[in-house]
Amino acid sequence: LSSHAAASKFESAVLEHLDAAHNLARWLTKNDQDAQDVVQESCMNALRSFDSFRGADFRAWFLTIVRNTSFTWLRRRKNSSGPASEQSLEASAEIAADCEVYDPQAIAARAADADLVRRAIAALPQVLRETLVLREMEGLSYKEIGKIAGAPIGTVMSRLARGRMQLQALLMEMDQPNAGKSVQEGTR
Amino acid sequence: MTCDEAHKLLHAYIDDELDVATALQIETHLPG
């Protein structure tokens, strides 16, 4: 391939998976701005090594780079907590925009539910969080997750099962006002 | 397959990630 054709092929492949890349980076860094920087850096890293990409699964290859770049980023920053309140406001606005019927009570309830789930996922250990995000949000197969995380399928299975059970326990705990308050205070 | 082993594979079964033979083994542990 000519360099122009290769660049064009790379661009279309990356564009297709940019949302998934940003989603994974945001859940790993817990910060929207950091996620944007991570994705940008990941694109540069992927472009540099695109010549060596021979596999059929570009998504798994690209998300592996995003994952590794996120961890490098976290090690550099040593601070993975982000401005949660600002993110919550943005998310609430998105939910309001998504509501077909303008019902303030329904919008508030949906926003509260979404915020609860977001905080619970953010509170999960990193290996469980990334496995859940890749499966439940990106719809990747166990095999693809194993490739990205560098783990055997049996490990993916157990991480997913543990992640779901811990998420359920966290949601139940956080849904109780007093317990929810203590979790919120603990993450500040 | 023991009940414990089946229990560990339950999430993969629900996610439709098991091969047919293993999925059938799991089904023998599920209440009919």
CSV table of C-alpha atoms in Angstrom, one decimal:
chain,number,residue,atom,x,y,z
A,1,LEU,CA,0.0,0.0,0.0
A,2,SER,CA,1.1,3.6,-0.7
A,3,SER,CA,1.6,5.8,2.4
A,4,HIS,CA,-1.5,7.7,1.4
A,5,ALA,CA,-3.6,4.6,1.0
A,6,ALA,CA,-2.3,3.3,4.4
A,7,ALA,CA,-3.1,6.6,6.1
A,8,SER,CA,-6.6,6.5,4.6
A,9,LYS,CA,-7.2,2.9,5.7
A,10,PHE,CA,-5.9,3.7,9.2
A,11,GLU,CA,-8.1,6.8,9.5
A,12,SER,CA,-11.3,4.9,8.5
A,13,ALA,CA,-10.5,2.0,10.9
A,14,VAL,CA,-9.8,4.4,13.8
A,15,LEU,CA,-12.8,6.5,13.2
A,16,GLU,CA,-15.0,3.4,13.5
A,17,HIS,CA,-13.8,2.6,17.0
A,18,LEU,CA,-13.2,6.1,18.3
A,19,ASP,CA,-16.2,6.1,20.6
A,20,ALA,CA,-15.3,2.8,22.1
A,21,ALA,CA,-11.7,4.0,22.6
A,22,HIS,CA,-12.9,7.1,24.3
A,23,ASN,CA,-15.4,5.2,26.5
A,24,LEU,CA,-12.7,2.7,27.6
A,25,ALA,CA,-10.2,5.5,28.3
A,26,ARG,CA,-12.8,7.5,30.3
A,27,TRP,CA,-13.6,4.6,32.5
A,28,LEU,CA,-10.0,3.8,33.1
A,29,THR,CA,-8.8,7.3,33.7
A,30,LYS,CA,-12.1,8.4,35.3
A,31,ASN,CA,-11.7,11.8,33.7
A,32,ASP,CA,-13.1,13.1,30.4
A,33,GLN,CA,-10.2,15.4,29.6
A,34,ASP,CA,-7.6,12.8,30.4
A,35,ALA,CA,-9.5,10.3,28.2
A,36,GLN,CA,-9.4,12.7,25.2
A,37,ASP,CA,-5.6,13.0,25.7
A,38,VAL,CA,-5.2,9.3,26.1
A,39,VAL,CA,-7.2,8.6,22.9
A,40,GLN,CA,-5.1,11.2,21.0
A,41,GLU,CA,-1.9,9.6,22.2
A,42,SER,CA,-3.3,6.1,21.4
A,43,CYS,CA,-4.0,7.2,17.9
A,44,MET,CA,-0.5,8.4,17.5
A,45,ASN,CA,0.9,5.2,18.9
A,46,ALA,CA,-1.4,3.1,16.7
A,47,LEU,CA,-0.4,5.1,13.6
A,48,ARG,CA,3.3,4.5,14.3
A,49,SER,CA,2.8,0.8,14.6
A,50,PHE,CA,0.0,0.4,12.0
A,51,ASP,CA,2.5,-1.0,9.5
A,52,SER,CA,3.1,-4.0,11.8
A,53,PHE,CA,-0.7,-4.7,12.2
A,54,ARG,CA,-1.4,-8.0,10.5
A,55,GLY,CA,-4.4,-9.3,12.4
A,56,ALA,CA,-8.0,-9.3,11.3
A,57,ASP,CA,-9.4,-7.7,14.5
A,58,PHE,CA,-8.5,-4.0,14.4
A,59,ARG,CA,-10.9,-3.2,17.3
A,60,ALA,CA,-9.1,-5.5,19.7
A,61,TRP,CA,-5.7,-4.3,18.6
A,62,PHE,CA,-6.6,-0.6,18.9
A,63,LEU,CA,-8.4,-1.0,22.3
A,64,THR,CA,-5.3,-2.9,23.6
A,65,ILE,CA,-3.2,0.2,22.7
A,66,VAL,CA,-5.8,2.5,24.4
A,67,ARG,CA,-5.7,0.3,27.5
A,68,ASN,CA,-1.9,0.3,27.6
A,69,THR,CA,-1.8,4.1,27.0
A,70,SER,CA,-4.3,4.6,29.7
A,71,PHE,CA,-2.2,2.7,32.2
A,72,THR,CA,0.9,4.6,31.2
A,73,TRP,CA,-1.0,7.8,31.5
A,74,LEU,CA,-2.3,6.9,35.0
A,75,ARG,CA,1.2,6.0,36.1
A,76,ARG,CA,2.4,9.4,34.9
A,77,ARG,CA,-0.4,11.4,36.4
A,78,LYS,CA,-0.6,9.3,39.7
A,79,ASN,CA,-4.0,10.8,40.1
A,80,SER,CA,-6.9,9.0,38.5
A,81,SER,CA,-9.8,10.9,40.2
A,82,GLY,CA,-11.5,13.5,38.1
A,83,PRO,CA,-14.0,16.3,38.5
A,84,ALA,CA,-17.0,14.1,39.2
A,85,SER,CA,-19.4,16.9,39.8
A,86,GLU,CA,-18.7,18.5,36.4
A,87,GLN,CA,-19.1,15.1,34.7
A,88,SER,CA,-22.4,14.5,36.6
A,89,LEU,CA,-23.7,17.8,35.3
A,90,GLU,CA,-22.8,17.0,31.7
A,91,ALA,CA,-24.3,13.6,32.0
A,92,SER,CA,-27.5,15.0,33.4
A,93,ALA,CA,-27.8,17.3,30.5
A,94,GLU,CA,-27.3,14.4,28.1
A,95,ILE,CA,-30.0,12.4,29.8
A,96,ALA,CA,-32.4,15.4,29.7
A,97,ALA,CA,-31.7,15.8,26.0
A,98,ASP,CA,-32.4,12.1,25.5
A,99,CYS,CA,-35.8,12.2,27.2
A,100,GLU,CA,-38.6,12.1,24.6
A,101,VAL,CA,-41.2,13.5,26.9
A,102,TYR,CA,-40.3,16.5,29.1
A,103,ASP,CA,-41.0,15.2,32.5
A,104,PRO,CA,-38.8,16.9,35.1
A,105,GLN,CA,-39.5,14.1,37.7
A,106,ALA,CA,-38.6,11.4,35.2
A,107,ILE,CA,-35.5,13.2,34.1
A,108,ALA,CA,-34.4,13.7,37.7
A,109,ALA,CA,-35.0,10.0,38.5
A,110,ARG,CA,-33.1,8.8,35.4
A,111,ALA,CA,-30.2,11.2,36.1
A,112,ALA,CA,-30.0,9.9,39.7
A,113,ASP,CA,-30.0,6.3,38.5
A,114,ALA,CA,-27.4,7.0,35.9
A,115,ASP,CA,-25.2,8.8,38.4
A,116,LEU,CA,-25.6,5.9,40.9
A,117,VAL,CA,-24.5,3.3,38.3
A,118,ARG,CA,-21.6,5.6,37.2
A,119,ARG,CA,-20.3,5.9,40.8
A,120,ALA,CA,-20.7,2.2,41.4
A,121,ILE,CA,-18.7,1.3,38.2
A,122,ALA,CA,-16.1,3.9,39.1
A,123,ALA,CA,-15.7,2.3,42.6
A,124,LEU,CA,-14.9,-1.2,41.1
A,125,PRO,CA,-11.3,-2.4,41.1
A,126,GLN,CA,-9.6,-1.5,37.8
A,127,VAL,CA,-9.4,-5.1,36.3
A,128,LEU,CA,-13.1,-5.7,37.0
A,129,ARG,CA,-14.1,-2.3,35.7
A,130,GLU,CA,-12.3,-2.6,32.4
A,131,THR,CA,-13.8,-6.1,31.9
A,132,LEU,CA,-17.3,-4.9,32.6
A,133,VAL,CA,-16.9,-1.9,30.3
A,134,LEU,CA,-15.6,-3.9,27.5
A,135,ARG,CA,-18.3,-6.5,27.8
A,136,GLU,CA,-21.4,-4.5,28.8
A,137,MET,CA,-20.8,-1.2,27.0
A,138,GLU,CA,-18.7,-2.3,24.0
A,139,GLY,CA,-20.2,-5.7,23.5
A,140,LEU,CA,-16.9,-7.5,23.1
A,141,SER,CA,-16.7,-11.3,23.2
A,142,TYR,CA,-14.8,-13.0,26.0
A,143,LYS,CA,-12.1,-13.9,23.5
A,144,GLU,CA,-11.6,-10.3,22.4
A,145,ILE,CA,-11.5,-9.1,26.1
A,146,GLY,CA,-8.9,-11.7,26.8
A,147,LYS,CA,-6.8,-10.5,23.9
A,148,ILE,CA,-7.0,-6.8,25.1
A,149,ALA,CA,-6.4,-7.5,28.7
A,150,GLY,CA,-3.8,-10.2,28.1
A,151,ALA,CA,-5.7,-12.7,30.1
A,152,PRO,CA,-7.0,-16.3,29.5
A,153,ILE,CA,-10.7,-16.7,28.9
A,154,GLY,CA,-11.2,-18.4,32.3
A,155,THR,CA,-9.9,-15.2,33.9
A,156,VAL,CA,-12.2,-13.1,31.8
A,157,MET,CA,-15.1,-15.3,33.0
A,158,SER,CA,-14.3,-15.0,36.6
A,159,ARG,CA,-13.6,-11.2,36.4
A,160,LEU,CA,-16.9,-10.6,34.7
A,161,ALA,CA,-18.8,-12.7,37.3
A,162,ARG,CA,-17.0,-11.0,40.2
A,163,GLY,CA,-17.5,-7.6,38.6
A,164,ARG,CA,-21.2,-8.1,38.2
A,165,MET,CA,-21.6,-9.3,41.7
A,166,GLN,CA,-19.5,-6.5,43.2
A,167,LEU,CA,-21.5,-4.0,41.1
A,168,GLN,CA,-24.8,-5.4,42.3
A,169,ALA,CA,-23.5,-5.2,46.0
A,170,LEU,CA,-22.3,-1.6,45.5
A,171,LEU,CA,-25.5,-0.5,43.9
A,172,MET,CA,-27.5,-2.0,46.8
A,173,GLU,CA,-25.2,-0.3,49.3
A,174,MET,CA,-25.2,3.1,47.5
A,175,ASP,CA,-29.0,3.0,47.0
A,176,GLN,CA,-29.4,3.4,50.7
A,177,PRO,CA,-29.0,7.1,51.5
A,178,ASN,CA,-26.7,6.7,54.5
A,179,ALA,CA,-24.5,4.1,52.8
A,180,GLY,CA,-24.5,6.2,49.6
A,181,LYS,CA,-23.3,9.2,51.5
A,182,SER,CA,-20.4,7.3,53.0
A,183,VAL,CA,-19.3,6.0,49.6
A,184,GLN,CA,-19.5,9.5,48.1
A,185,GLU,CA,-17.4,10.9,50.9
A,186,GLY,CA,-14.9,8.1,50.5
A,187,THR,CA,-14.3,9.0,46.8
A,188,ARG,CA,-13.6,12.7,47.4
B,1,MET,CA,-19.5,-31.4,35.8
B,2,THR,CA,-20.2,-30.6,39.4
B,3,CYS,CA,-22.7,-28.0,40.6
B,4,ASP,CA,-19.8,-25.7,41.7
B,5,GLU,CA,-18.2,-25.9,38.2
B,6,ALA,CA,-21.5,-25.2,36.6
B,7,HIS,CA,-22.1,-22.2,38.9
B,8,LYS,CA,-18.7,-20.7,37.8
B,9,LEU,CA,-19.7,-21.0,34.2
B,10,LEU,CA,-23.2,-19.5,34.7
B,11,HIS,CA,-22.3,-16.0,33.5
B,12,ALA,CA,-20.6,-17.3,30.4
B,13,TYR,CA,-23.7,-19.5,29.7
B,14,ILE,CA,-26.0,-16.5,30.0
B,15,ASP,CA,-23.7,-14.5,27.8
B,16,ASP,CA,-23.9,-17.3,25.2
B,17,GLU,CA,-20.1,-17.6,25.3
B,18,LEU,CA,-19.9,-21.4,25.9
B,19,ASP,CA,-19.6,-24.1,23.3
B,20,VAL,CA,-22.7,-26.3,22.8
B,21,ALA,CA,-21.4,-29.3,24.7
B,22,THR,CA,-20.6,-27.2,27.8
B,23,ALA,CA,-23.9,-25.3,27.6
B,24,LEU,CA,-25.8,-28.5,27.5
B,25,GLN,CA,-23.9,-29.7,30.6
B,26,ILE,CA,-24.9,-26.5,32.4
B,27,GLU,CA,-28.5,-27.0,31.4
B,28,THR,CA,-28.6,-30.3,33.3
B,29,HIS,CA,-27.9,-28.3,36.5
B,30,LEU,CA,-30.7,-25.8,35.9
B,31,PRO,CA,-34.2,-26.5,37.4
B,32,GLY,CA,-36.6,-27.6,34.7
